[in-house]
Amino acid sequence: MRNHILSSAIALAAALSTPAFARPMTEVDLATLKRVAAPTASPDGRWVAYQMTETEAETYKRSTGLWLVDRNAKDAKPVAIADTAGKNETSPAFDKDGTLFFVSNASGSDQVWRIDPKASTAATQVTDAKAEVSGFKISPDGTKLLVWGDVPRECASFGCDAKDKGALVGPGSGRLYKDGAGFVRHWDSWETPGTYSRPFVFNLVDGKATMDRAVDGGLIGDSPSKPFGDGSELAWGSDSRTVYFTLRKADKDEPTSTNLDIYSWLVDSRMMPTNLTGDNQATDTLPAPSPDGKWLAYAAMARPGYEADRQVLMLRDLSTGETRKLTDAWDRSVASIAWAPDGKSLYVTAQDTLEHPVFKVDAKSGKVEKLKASAEAFDGNVGDVTPLPGGGLLYSRNSALAPTDLYIRDAKGKVSQITAVNAATLAQFDPVEIDRMQFAGANGDKVWGIILKPVSPVQKLPVAFIVHGGPQGSFGNAWSTRWNPRLFAQQGYGVVSVDFHGSTGYGQAFTDSINK
């Protein structure tokens, strides 16, 4: 009896120390976990909206809807604000009055819609164009809409019936291109000759978009750029008259060119767009006008044709055209840019030793300060940084252990998590732990890597050695729906990944060390 009681006590203690439904995470779990993206905040910082994609385990059918958090509410919890069955709502953005704009295919094509988060009214359609909307930005004064999408060059408005597509559907998955078709394929998507990603400006009148005008003038190329460009390549000036956009000319050099340039265009002018960065034959991108309209921040590379060159934070005086390198002394590559509301500093993200943190950069001195973005030992992958009134920050964050959620960092540095969309599902999985390692590699350089392994008393584990491609990349502390180290660790492996020479986040010399 004594042995039976002791055995029962041991079994009970083991049960209490293990999650009730602990099990390995599977590839089905990876595919069906909820996906949070595109967070945005209202001008007063009260409302936070974001998009969330959900996947049916049986069919893998996906749908995306919009969710809203009222930060003034006690124990605020996200609620669905636009989540139509069988349709998708994406890309939320607030105007100056707190109305929420977004992209929806509820009308049969992707168009801009709007809804008032403070009222119980239904969403209404804003654009009704022939072309589908890929993205948009609202002017600071709320009177105009900058919209982009794939539009043939011959169209004077946002979409038309193009006469000649330039490509015929071939047998199977092939295509037949006519002579002189030019560039035919970006990464994983076919090009339609004569059709480009093009920005247009609409007037907003009583919640409806009217009178669209092409921004790109006579320029031929994609804006945002393809295949990886996005809305960070376009911006409104603080005057609501000026549009800044990034474009790489579509000419014979396009397949090997990294020469993206930033152009400015006045909405109420008949003038052609002005190339602000024509002297630099390498990449110029991420235009970010200051709140007072005096400065344009952007990121620039120095070496033409080298896509893994360092992106330095630049500042251009918009009245004189004088430009200076603000972070030339900082050996990291800027990936995103956002101005603080007072214009005295900027927030940027950059890869840094297996992590992707947020940094604060002084607008005068260029001094860089790394900001703590979580209560965990490692910050993971921070993105979508949005400055809030009063000095706070809204941002997304994920790690190798967990997918994306949203966080607020207040002016004093206190961090709070405002979403936990996968918490219940993650709690079902066997626990996994992460650590970092370093060692002396070739030429005595310090080389870093991560280790993920099951939390278990087992001393020896089979190793899954996972190596990233690129080579200019990093297999760091970030969540991936393509190459996920936690999935291997959940099957009982000790996962080891090393950021070998050529990886990013360790200074440009380390990245360049195996070039060619």
Short mmCIF file of C-alpha atoms in Angstrom, two decimals:
data_model
loop_
_atom_site.label_atom_id
_atom_site.label_comp_id
_atom_site.label_asym_id
_atom_site.label_seq_id
_atom_site.Cartn_x
_atom_site.Cartn_y
_atom_site.Cartn_z
CA MET A 1 0.00 0.00 0.00
CA ARG A 2 2.84 2.38 0.91
CA ASN A 3 4.54 1.77 -2.47
CA HIS A 4 1.22 2.23 -4.26
CA ILE A 5 0.63 5.60 -2.55
CA LEU A 6 4.20 6.70 -3.34
CA SER A 7 3.80 5.70 -6.98
CA SER A 8 0.49 7.57 -7.19
CA ALA A 9 2.07 10.68 -5.64
CA ILE A 10 4.92 10.60 -8.15
CA ALA A 11 2.48 10.17 -11.03
CA LEU A 12 0.34 13.07 -9.76
CA ALA A 13 3.38 15.33 -9.40
CA ALA A 14 4.46 14.48 -12.95
CA ALA A 15 0.97 15.23 -14.26
CA LEU A 16 0.85 18.58 -12.49
CA SER A 17 4.22 19.61 -13.94
CA THR A 18 3.15 18.83 -17.52
CA PRO A 19 0.45 20.69 -19.51
CA ALA A 20 -2.76 18.66 -19.49
CA PHE A 21 -2.87 18.39 -23.28
CA ALA A 22 0.85 18.62 -24.06
CA ARG A 23 1.72 17.23 -27.47
CA PRO A 24 4.21 17.91 -30.25
CA MET A 25 3.42 20.77 -32.58
CA THR A 26 2.84 19.49 -36.11
CA GLU A 27 3.08 20.84 -39.63
CA VAL A 28 -0.71 21.20 -39.60
CA ASP A 29 -0.44 23.41 -36.53
CA LEU A 30 2.19 25.53 -38.27
CA ALA A 31 -0.08 26.01 -41.28
CA THR A 32 -3.20 26.80 -39.25
CA LEU A 33 -1.96 29.07 -36.46
CA LYS A 34 -3.54 32.54 -36.68
CA ARG A 35 -1.47 35.19 -38.45
CA VAL A 36 -1.47 38.79 -37.22
CA ALA A 37 -0.24 41.61 -39.49
CA ALA A 38 -0.55 45.29 -40.47
CA PRO A 39 -1.18 46.92 -37.06
CA THR A 40 -2.17 50.59 -37.11
CA ALA A 41 -3.24 53.15 -34.50
CA SER A 42 -5.78 55.97 -34.56
CA PRO A 43 -4.35 59.52 -34.39
CA ASP A 44 -5.15 59.79 -30.66
CA GLY A 45 -3.67 56.33 -29.95
CA ARG A 46 -6.93 54.98 -28.51
CA TRP A 47 -7.76 52.44 -31.19
CA VAL A 48 -5.44 49.76 -32.55
CA ALA A 49 -6.57 47.85 -35.63
CA TYR A 50 -4.91 44.88 -37.28
CA GLN A 51 -5.60 42.11 -39.76
CA MET A 52 -5.74 38.46 -38.77
CA THR A 53 -5.69 35.46 -41.10
CA GLU A 54 -7.35 32.22 -40.03
CA THR A 55 -6.97 28.83 -41.74
CA GLU A 56 -9.37 25.87 -41.76
CA ALA A 57 -7.50 22.69 -40.77
CA GLU A 58 -9.69 20.48 -42.97
CA THR A 59 -9.42 22.43 -46.23
CA TYR A 60 -6.56 24.89 -45.58
CA LYS A 61 -8.88 27.60 -46.86
CA ARG A 62 -7.80 30.99 -45.52
CA SER A 63 -9.73 34.15 -44.71
CA THR A 64 -8.53 37.49 -43.37
CA GLY A 65 -10.53 39.94 -41.27
CA LEU A 66 -9.94 43.09 -39.23
CA TRP A 67 -9.85 43.29 -35.45
CA LEU A 68 -9.93 46.26 -33.11
CA VAL A 69 -8.61 46.98 -29.61
CA ASP A 70 -9.99 49.91 -27.58
CA ARG A 71 -7.07 50.86 -25.34
CA ASN A 72 -9.38 52.97 -23.14
CA ALA A 73 -11.48 49.96 -22.20
CA LYS A 74 -10.75 48.10 -18.97
CA ASP A 75 -9.15 44.71 -19.69
CA ALA A 76 -9.41 45.55 -23.40
CA LYS A 77 -9.84 42.55 -25.66
CA PRO A 78 -9.75 42.50 -29.47
CA VAL A 79 -13.12 42.39 -31.25
CA ALA A 80 -13.86 41.75 -34.91
CA ILE A 81 -14.77 44.93 -36.75
CA ALA A 82 -14.76 43.72 -40.37
CA ASP A 83 -14.72 39.98 -40.88
CA THR A 84 -17.16 39.09 -43.66
CA ALA A 85 -17.66 35.36 -44.28
CA GLY A 86 -16.11 34.26 -47.56
CA LYS A 87 -14.39 37.64 -48.06
CA ASN A 88 -11.09 39.22 -47.05
CA GLU A 89 -10.45 42.53 -45.30
CA THR A 90 -6.84 43.73 -45.11
CA SER A 91 -4.54 46.76 -44.80
CA PRO A 92 -6.29 48.88 -42.13
CA ALA A 93 -5.46 52.61 -41.84
CA PHE A 94 -7.06 55.44 -39.87
CA ASP A 95 -7.74 58.90 -41.24
CA LYS A 96 -7.28 62.08 -39.17
CA ASP A 97 -10.83 61.80 -37.75
CA GLY A 98 -10.45 58.17 -36.62
CA THR A 99 -12.39 56.53 -39.47
CA LEU A 100 -10.89 53.17 -40.44
CA PHE A 101 -10.13 52.55 -44.11
CA PHE A 102 -9.20 49.11 -45.45
CA VAL A 103 -9.06 46.91 -48.55
CA SER A 104 -11.89 44.40 -49.12
CA ASN A 105 -13.02 42.13 -51.95
CA ALA A 106 -16.65 42.24 -50.78
CA SER A 107 -17.70 43.83 -54.09
CA GLY A 108 -15.98 41.16 -56.19
CA SER A 109 -12.59 42.90 -56.53
CA ASP A 110 -10.11 44.43 -54.09
CA GLN A 111 -11.28 47.99 -53.39
CA VAL A 112 -10.95 50.52 -50.55
CA TRP A 113 -13.73 50.55 -47.92
CA ARG A 114 -14.28 52.50 -44.69
CA ILE A 115 -16.00 52.04 -41.32
CA ASP A 116 -16.45 54.10 -38.16
CA PRO A 117 -15.08 52.11 -35.19
CA LYS A 118 -17.08 54.26 -32.75
CA ALA A 119 -20.45 53.51 -34.40
CA SER A 120 -22.35 50.33 -35.18
CA THR A 121 -22.84 51.24 -38.85
CA ALA A 122 -21.87 48.95 -41.71
CA ALA A 123 -18.79 49.48 -43.86
CA THR A 124 -19.16 51.46 -47.09
CA GLN A 125 -17.18 51.24 -50.33
CA VAL A 126 -14.79 54.10 -51.13
CA THR A 127 -13.24 53.18 -54.51
CA ASP A 128 -14.96 51.50 -57.44
CA ALA A 129 -12.21 51.23 -60.04
CA LYS A 130 -11.62 48.83 -62.90
CA ALA A 131 -8.22 47.83 -61.49
CA GLU A 132 -7.78 46.01 -58.17
CA VAL A 133 -6.26 47.92 -55.27
CA SER A 134 -2.99 46.53 -53.90
CA GLY A 135 -2.60 49.20 -51.22
CA PHE A 136 -3.35 52.79 -50.26
CA LYS A 137 -2.37 55.71 -48.02
CA ILE A 138 -4.56 58.56 -46.76
CA SER A 139 -3.25 62.13 -46.98
CA PRO A 140 -2.61 63.81 -43.61
CA ASP A 141 -5.54 66.22 -44.13
CA GLY A 142 -7.88 63.34 -45.04
CA THR A 143 -8.89 64.80 -48.42
CA LYS A 144 -6.98 62.48 -50.75
CA LEU A 145 -6.16 58.83 -51.25
CA LEU A 146 -2.90 57.48 -52.71
CA VAL A 147 -3.76 54.10 -54.26
CA TRP A 148 -1.57 51.63 -56.13
CA GLY A 149 -2.15 48.46 -58.13
CA ASP A 150 -1.27 46.73 -61.40
CA VAL A 151 -2.43 49.05 -64.19
CA PRO A 152 -1.48 49.01 -67.92
CA ARG A 153 0.64 51.99 -69.05
CA GLU A 154 -2.00 52.97 -71.61
CA CYS A 155 -4.58 53.59 -68.87
CA ALA A 156 -4.97 57.25 -67.91
CA SER A 157 -7.12 56.24 -64.93
CA PHE A 158 -6.91 53.46 -62.35
CA GLY A 159 -7.68 50.62 -64.75
CA CYS A 160 -9.01 50.37 -68.31
CA ASP A 161 -9.58 47.79 -71.04
CA ALA A 162 -6.02 47.40 -72.35
CA LYS A 163 -5.76 46.58 -76.03
CA ASP A 164 -2.61 44.48 -76.01
CA LYS A 165 -1.51 42.46 -72.98
CA GLY A 166 1.71 41.40 -74.74
CA ALA A 167 1.57 37.78 -73.53
CA LEU A 168 -0.48 34.79 -74.59
CA VAL A 169 -1.30 31.87 -72.32
CA GLY A 170 0.69 28.90 -73.53
CA PRO A 171 0.24 25.15 -73.01
CA GLY A 172 0.18 24.04 -69.38
CA SER A 173 1.67 26.71 -67.12
CA GLY A 174 3.78 28.28 -69.88
CA ARG A 175 3.34 31.64 -71.56
CA LEU A 176 4.22 32.91 -75.01
CA TYR A 177 5.85 36.33 -75.09
CA LYS A 178 6.13 38.41 -78.25
CA ASP A 179 9.40 39.88 -79.52
CA GLY A 180 10.62 42.77 -77.42
CA ALA A 181 8.45 41.84 -74.44
CA GLY A 182 11.35 42.63 -72.10
CA PHE A 183 11.44 41.38 -68.51
CA VAL A 184 9.02 38.44 -68.25
CA ARG A 185 9.24 37.15 -64.69
CA HIS A 186 9.82 38.49 -61.16
CA TRP A 187 10.81 35.76 -58.68
CA ASP A 188 7.61 33.66 -58.55
CA SER A 189 5.18 35.72 -60.65
CA TRP A 190 4.82 36.37 -64.37
CA GLU A 191 5.01 39.88 -65.75
CA THR A 192 2.37 41.19 -68.13
CA PRO A 193 4.27 43.42 -70.59
CA GLY A 194 3.03 46.98 -70.47
CA THR A 195 1.43 46.53 -67.04
CA TYR A 196 3.14 47.90 -63.92
CA SER A 197 2.43 48.58 -60.28
CA ARG A 198 1.35 52.23 -60.55
CA PRO A 199 0.30 54.81 -57.94
CA PHE A 200 -2.71 57.11 -58.46
CA VAL A 201 -4.20 59.92 -56.37
CA PHE A 202 -7.96 60.15 -55.75
CA ASN A 203 -9.91 62.97 -54.15
CA LEU A 204 -12.04 61.97 -51.16
CA VAL A 205 -15.49 63.58 -51.18
CA ASP A 206 -18.13 62.47 -48.65
CA GLY A 207 -16.34 59.15 -48.18
CA LYS A 208 -16.10 58.40 -51.92
CA ALA A 209 -13.02 58.43 -54.16
CA THR A 210 -13.23 60.60 -57.30
CA MET A 211 -11.01 62.10 -60.03
CA ASP A 212 -7.96 59.83 -60.08
CA ARG A 213 -4.62 61.03 -61.49
CA ALA A 214 -1.51 59.00 -62.24
CA VAL A 215 1.47 59.86 -60.03
CA ASP A 216 4.24 58.35 -62.16
CA GLY A 217 3.90 60.76 -65.12
CA GLY A 218 5.89 59.43 -68.06
CA LEU A 219 8.06 57.13 -65.93
CA ILE A 220 7.95 53.42 -66.76
CA GLY A 221 8.51 50.99 -63.88
CA ASP A 222 6.92 49.46 -60.81
CA SER A 223 6.05 51.50 -57.73
CA PRO A 224 6.08 49.85 -55.26
CA SER A 225 8.95 47.89 -56.78
CA LYS A 226 8.68 44.21 -57.62
CA PRO A 227 8.90 41.53 -56.41
CA PHE A 228 9.31 42.52 -52.74
CA GLY A 229 8.32 46.20 -52.54
CA ASP A 230 5.42 47.40 -50.39
CA GLY A 231 3.75 50.52 -49.05
CA SER A 232 6.92 51.63 -47.25
CA GLU A 233 8.16 52.78 -50.67
CA LEU A 234 5.46 55.49 -50.93
CA ALA A 235 4.55 58.36 -48.60
CA TRP A 236 2.53 61.54 -48.32
CA GLY A 237 4.27 64.78 -47.43
CA SER A 238 2.96 66.65 -44.41
CA ASP A 239 1.45 69.29 -46.75
CA SER A 240 -0.93 66.69 -48.31
CA ARG A 241 0.23 68.02 -51.71
CA THR A 242 3.46 66.09 -52.15
CA VAL A 243 3.73 62.39 -52.88
CA TYR A 244 7.04 60.54 -52.54
CA PHE A 245 7.45 57.23 -54.35
CA THR A 246 10.20 54.74 -55.14
CA LEU A 247 10.69 53.39 -58.66
CA ARG A 248 13.24 51.40 -60.65
CA LYS A 249 13.06 52.14 -64.36
CA ALA A 250 11.88 49.22 -66.48
CA ASP A 251 14.56 49.22 -69.17
CA LYS A 252 17.11 46.76 -70.54
CA ASP A 253 19.07 46.92 -67.25
CA GLU A 254 16.10 46.12 -64.99
CA PRO A 255 16.85 42.40 -64.37
CA THR A 256 20.23 43.20 -62.76
CA SER A 257 19.64 46.75 -61.55
CA THR A 258 19.38 47.79 -57.90
CA ASN A 259 18.97 51.45 -58.86
CA LEU A 260 15.75 52.36 -57.08
CA ASP A 261 15.22 56.12 -56.92
CA ILE A 262 12.91 58.31 -54.82
CA TYR A 263 10.73 60.78 -56.72
CA SER A 264 8.54 63.63 -55.51
CA TRP A 265 5.38 64.83 -57.26
CA LEU A 266 2.98 67.67 -56.53
CA VAL A 267 -0.63 66.57 -56.74
CA ASP A 268 -1.90 69.93 -58.04
CA SER A 269 0.91 70.44 -60.55
CA ARG A 270 1.30 69.55 -64.23
CA MET A 271 5.03 69.04 -63.71
CA MET A 272 6.74 65.68 -64.13
CA PRO A 273 7.92 63.86 -60.98
CA THR A 274 11.33 65.01 -59.71
CA ASN A 275 14.08 62.46 -59.11
CA LEU A 276 15.55 63.35 -55.70
CA THR A 277 18.26 60.67 -55.72
CA GLY A 278 19.41 60.58 -59.34
CA ASP A 279 23.08 61.04 -58.38
CA ASN A 280 23.15 57.69 -56.58
CA GLN A 281 23.16 54.68 -58.93
CA ALA A 282 22.47 52.24 -56.07
CA THR A 283 19.28 51.72 -54.04
CA ASP A 284 17.38 54.65 -52.49
CA THR A 285 14.15 53.67 -50.75
CA LEU A 286 11.81 53.96 -47.72
CA PRO A 287 10.90 57.67 -48.08
CA ALA A 288 9.74 59.12 -44.74
CA PRO A 289 8.94 62.85 -44.58
CA SER A 290 9.29 64.53 -41.17
CA PRO A 291 6.11 65.70 -39.37
CA ASP A 292 7.05 69.37 -39.95
CA GLY A 293 7.73 68.81 -43.65
CA LYS A 294 11.32 70.07 -43.47
CA TRP A 295 13.16 66.76 -43.89
CA LEU A 296 12.96 63.58 -45.92
CA ALA A 297 14.48 60.52 -44.27
CA TYR A 298 15.25 57.50 -46.44
CA ALA A 299 17.58 54.52 -46.71
CA ALA A 300 20.39 54.35 -49.27
CA MET A 301 22.95 51.83 -50.45
CA ALA A 302 26.30 52.89 -51.91
CA ARG A 303 27.25 50.13 -54.37
CA PRO A 304 25.25 49.72 -57.60
CA GLY A 305 24.18 46.17 -58.45
CA TYR A 306 24.84 44.77 -54.96
CA GLU A 307 21.50 43.93 -53.34
CA ALA A 308 23.02 43.09 -49.94
CA ASP A 309 24.79 46.40 -49.41
CA ARG A 310 24.22 48.30 -46.14
CA GLN A 311 21.22 50.65 -46.08
CA VAL A 312 22.26 53.88 -44.34
CA LEU A 313 19.69 56.26 -42.86
CA MET A 314 19.81 59.50 -44.85
CA LEU A 315 18.36 62.96 -44.17
CA ARG A 316 17.56 65.41 -46.96
CA ASP A 317 16.81 69.08 -46.28
CA LEU A 318 13.76 69.58 -48.50
CA SER A 319 14.34 73.33 -48.84
CA THR A 320 18.00 73.18 -49.89
CA GLY A 321 18.42 69.63 -51.18
CA GLU A 322 21.42 69.10 -48.89
CA THR A 323 21.72 65.44 -47.87
CA ARG A 324 23.71 63.79 -45.09
CA LYS A 325 24.32 60.24 -43.86
CA LEU A 326 22.79 60.09 -40.40
CA THR A 327 23.90 56.54 -39.45
CA ASP A 328 27.09 56.24 -41.49
CA ALA A 329 29.04 55.38 -38.32
CA TRP A 330 26.56 52.63 -37.33
CA ASP A 331 27.39 49.31 -38.97
CA ARG A 332 23.82 48.02 -39.35
CA SER A 333 21.40 48.10 -42.28
CA VAL A 334 18.17 50.09 -41.80
CA ALA A 335 15.05 48.06 -42.69
CA SER A 336 12.24 50.48 -41.73
CA ILE A 337 11.87 54.16 -40.77
CA ALA A 338 9.30 56.03 -38.64
CA TRP A 339 9.52 59.59 -37.27
CA ALA A 340 8.74 60.43 -33.66
CA PRO A 341 5.79 62.88 -33.52
CA ASP A 342 8.06 65.71 -32.29
CA GLY A 343 10.49 65.22 -35.20
CA LYS A 344 13.51 65.07 -32.89
CA SER A 345 14.22 61.38 -33.45
CA LEU A 346 13.45 58.45 -35.71
CA TYR A 347 12.67 54.81 -35.00
CA VAL A 348 14.31 52.24 -37.24
CA THR A 349 14.59 48.45 -37.28
CA ALA A 350 17.66 46.47 -38.31
CA GLN A 351 19.03 42.96 -38.04
CA ASP A 352 21.41 42.71 -35.11
CA THR A 353 23.10 39.48 -33.96
CA LEU A 354 20.26 36.95 -34.47
CA GLU A 355 17.61 39.52 -33.47
CA HIS A 356 15.67 42.27 -35.30
CA PRO A 357 15.16 45.02 -32.69
CA VAL A 358 13.93 48.61 -32.84
CA PHE A 359 16.39 51.49 -32.41
CA LYS A 360 15.94 55.19 -31.66
CA VAL A 361 18.10 57.55 -33.74
CA ASP A 362 18.69 61.17 -32.77
CA ALA A 363 17.81 63.36 -35.78
CA LYS A 364 20.69 65.79 -35.14
CA SER A 365 23.60 63.69 -33.94
CA GLY A 366 22.74 60.30 -35.43
CA LYS A 367 23.25 58.66 -32.03
CA VAL A 368 21.66 55.20 -32.01
CA GLU A 369 19.95 53.66 -28.97
CA LYS A 370 18.64 50.10 -28.88
CA LEU A 371 15.20 49.84 -27.24
CA LYS A 372 14.03 46.88 -25.20
CA ALA A 373 10.88 45.49 -26.82
CA SER A 374 9.90 42.64 -24.50
CA ALA A 375 10.33 41.22 -21.02
CA GLU A 376 12.08 38.16 -22.45
CA ALA A 377 15.83 37.64 -22.59
CA PHE A 378 15.89 38.09 -26.37
CA ASP A 379 13.81 40.65 -28.27
CA GLY A 380 13.12 38.52 -31.32
CA ASN A 381 11.79 40.05 -34.52
CA VAL A 382 10.22 43.53 -34.18
CA GLY A 383 8.35 45.21 -37.04
CA ASP A 384 5.46 47.51 -38.02
CA VAL A 385 6.74 50.23 -35.67
CA THR A 386 4.16 53.01 -35.20
CA PRO A 387 4.94 56.00 -32.92
CA LEU A 388 2.05 56.97 -30.60
CA PRO A 389 1.11 60.28 -28.98
CA GLY A 390 3.01 60.83 -25.75
CA GLY A 391 6.14 58.97 -26.80
CA GLY A 392 4.88 55.38 -26.91
CA LEU A 393 5.32 52.79 -29.67
CA LEU A 394 3.01 50.21 -31.20
CA TYR A 395 4.77 47.30 -32.91
CA SER A 396 4.53 43.65 -33.87
CA ARG A 397 6.86 41.05 -32.44
CA ASN A 398 7.55 37.35 -32.95
CA SER A 399 10.34 34.93 -32.07
CA ALA A 400 11.50 31.44 -32.93
CA LEU A 401 9.17 30.22 -30.17
CA ALA A 402 5.95 32.04 -31.05
CA PRO A 403 4.23 33.77 -34.00
CA THR A 404 3.38 37.46 -34.22
CA ASP A 405 1.48 39.41 -31.57
CA LEU A 406 1.17 43.14 -30.89
CA TYR A 407 2.84 45.18 -28.16
CA ILE A 408 2.87 48.70 -26.73
CA ARG A 409 6.02 50.29 -25.29
CA ASP A 410 5.18 53.42 -23.32
CA ALA A 411 7.37 56.52 -23.04
CA LYS A 412 9.03 55.15 -19.89
CA GLY A 413 9.96 51.86 -21.54
CA LYS A 414 7.25 49.68 -19.98
CA VAL A 415 6.13 46.98 -22.41
CA SER A 416 2.65 45.47 -22.50
CA GLN A 417 1.31 42.80 -24.84
CA ILE A 418 -2.12 43.68 -26.29
CA THR A 419 -2.86 40.51 -28.31
CA ALA A 420 -2.30 36.81 -27.64
CA VAL A 421 -4.16 35.27 -30.56
CA ASN A 422 -2.47 31.85 -30.43
CA ALA A 423 -1.97 31.54 -26.65
CA ALA A 424 -4.50 28.73 -26.15
CA THR A 425 -3.06 26.67 -29.00
CA LEU A 426 0.58 27.23 -28.03
CA ALA A 427 -0.22 26.09 -24.48
CA GLN A 428 -1.09 22.64 -25.87
CA PHE A 429 2.39 22.05 -27.27
CA ASP A 430 5.35 20.43 -25.52
CA PRO A 431 7.58 23.24 -24.20
CA VAL A 432 10.65 24.29 -26.17
CA GLU A 433 13.56 26.48 -25.08
CA ILE A 434 15.95 28.69 -27.02
CA ASP A 435 19.55 29.71 -26.46
CA ARG A 436 22.28 31.44 -28.41
CA MET A 437 25.86 30.36 -29.00
CA GLN A 438 29.03 31.93 -30.35
CA PHE A 439 32.45 30.69 -31.41
CA ALA A 440 35.53 31.84 -33.28
CA GLY A 441 35.17 31.17 -36.99
CA ALA A 442 37.33 31.81 -40.05
CA ASN A 443 39.80 34.68 -39.69
CA GLY A 444 38.99 34.74 -35.97
CA ASP A 445 35.60 36.35 -36.61
CA LYS A 446 32.91 35.80 -33.99
CA VAL A 447 30.19 33.56 -35.41
CA TRP A 448 26.73 33.23 -33.83
CA GLY A 449 23.97 30.65 -33.90
CA ILE A 450 20.81 29.54 -32.11
CA ILE A 451 19.83 26.30 -30.40
CA LEU A 452 16.22 25.18 -29.96
CA LYS A 453 15.47 22.02 -28.02
CA PRO A 454 12.67 20.31 -26.10
CA VAL A 455 12.40 21.06 -22.40
CA SER A 456 13.10 17.54 -21.16
CA PRO A 457 15.46 15.62 -18.87
CA VAL A 458 16.96 13.80 -21.85
CA GLN A 459 20.66 14.65 -21.99
CA LYS A 460 21.43 13.57 -25.57
CA LEU A 461 19.28 14.51 -28.54
CA PRO A 462 19.55 13.89 -32.29
CA VAL A 463 20.57 17.10 -34.03
CA ALA A 464 18.75 18.84 -36.86
CA PHE A 465 21.32 21.20 -38.39
CA ILE A 466 19.42 23.90 -40.32
CA VAL A 467 21.23 26.33 -42.62
CA HIS A 468 19.71 29.43 -44.17
CA GLY A 469 20.01 30.34 -47.84
CA GLY A 470 20.78 33.66 -49.37
CA PRO A 471 23.61 33.68 -48.41
CA GLN A 472 22.92 37.24 -47.22
CA GLY A 473 20.33 36.50 -44.55
CA SER A 474 19.98 35.30 -40.98
CA PHE A 475 18.36 32.26 -39.39
CA GLY A 476 17.79 34.18 -36.21
CA ASN A 477 15.22 34.48 -33.47
CA ALA A 478 12.15 34.94 -35.65
CA TRP A 479 8.99 33.00 -36.54
CA SER A 480 8.67 31.58 -40.03
CA THR A 481 5.80 29.82 -41.76
CA ARG A 482 8.27 28.43 -44.32
CA TRP A 483 11.38 27.34 -42.39
CA ASN A 484 10.38 26.87 -38.77
CA PRO A 485 13.01 25.51 -36.34
CA ARG A 486 10.46 24.99 -33.54
CA LEU A 487 8.66 22.41 -35.68
CA PHE A 488 11.84 20.27 -35.70
CA ALA A 489 12.46 20.75 -31.97
CA GLN A 490 8.89 19.58 -31.25
CA GLN A 491 9.73 16.23 -32.84
CA GLY A 492 12.53 15.64 -30.32
CA TYR A 493 15.47 17.18 -32.13
CA GLY A 494 18.03 19.59 -30.82
CA VAL A 495 17.97 22.23 -33.56
CA VAL A 496 21.24 23.97 -34.35
CA SER A 497 21.52 26.85 -36.84
CA VAL A 498 24.66 28.88 -37.51
CA ASP A 499 24.78 32.31 -39.14
CA PHE A 500 27.85 31.60 -41.24
CA HIS A 501 30.09 34.20 -42.97
CA GLY A 502 27.96 36.22 -45.37
CA SER A 503 25.02 36.44 -42.94
CA THR A 504 23.43 39.76 -42.09
CA GLY A 505 23.23 41.56 -38.75
CA TYR A 506 26.95 41.45 -37.92
CA GLY A 507 28.28 44.42 -39.87
CA GLN A 508 28.84 44.90 -43.59
CA ALA A 509 32.34 43.37 -43.65
CA PHE A 510 30.94 40.07 -42.34
CA THR A 511 28.24 40.13 -45.03
CA ASP A 512 30.76 40.97 -47.75
CA SER A 513 33.29 38.34 -46.65
CA ILE A 514 32.08 35.61 -49.02
CA ASN A 515 30.78 37.89 -51.78
CA LYS A 516 31.54 36.32 -55.19
#
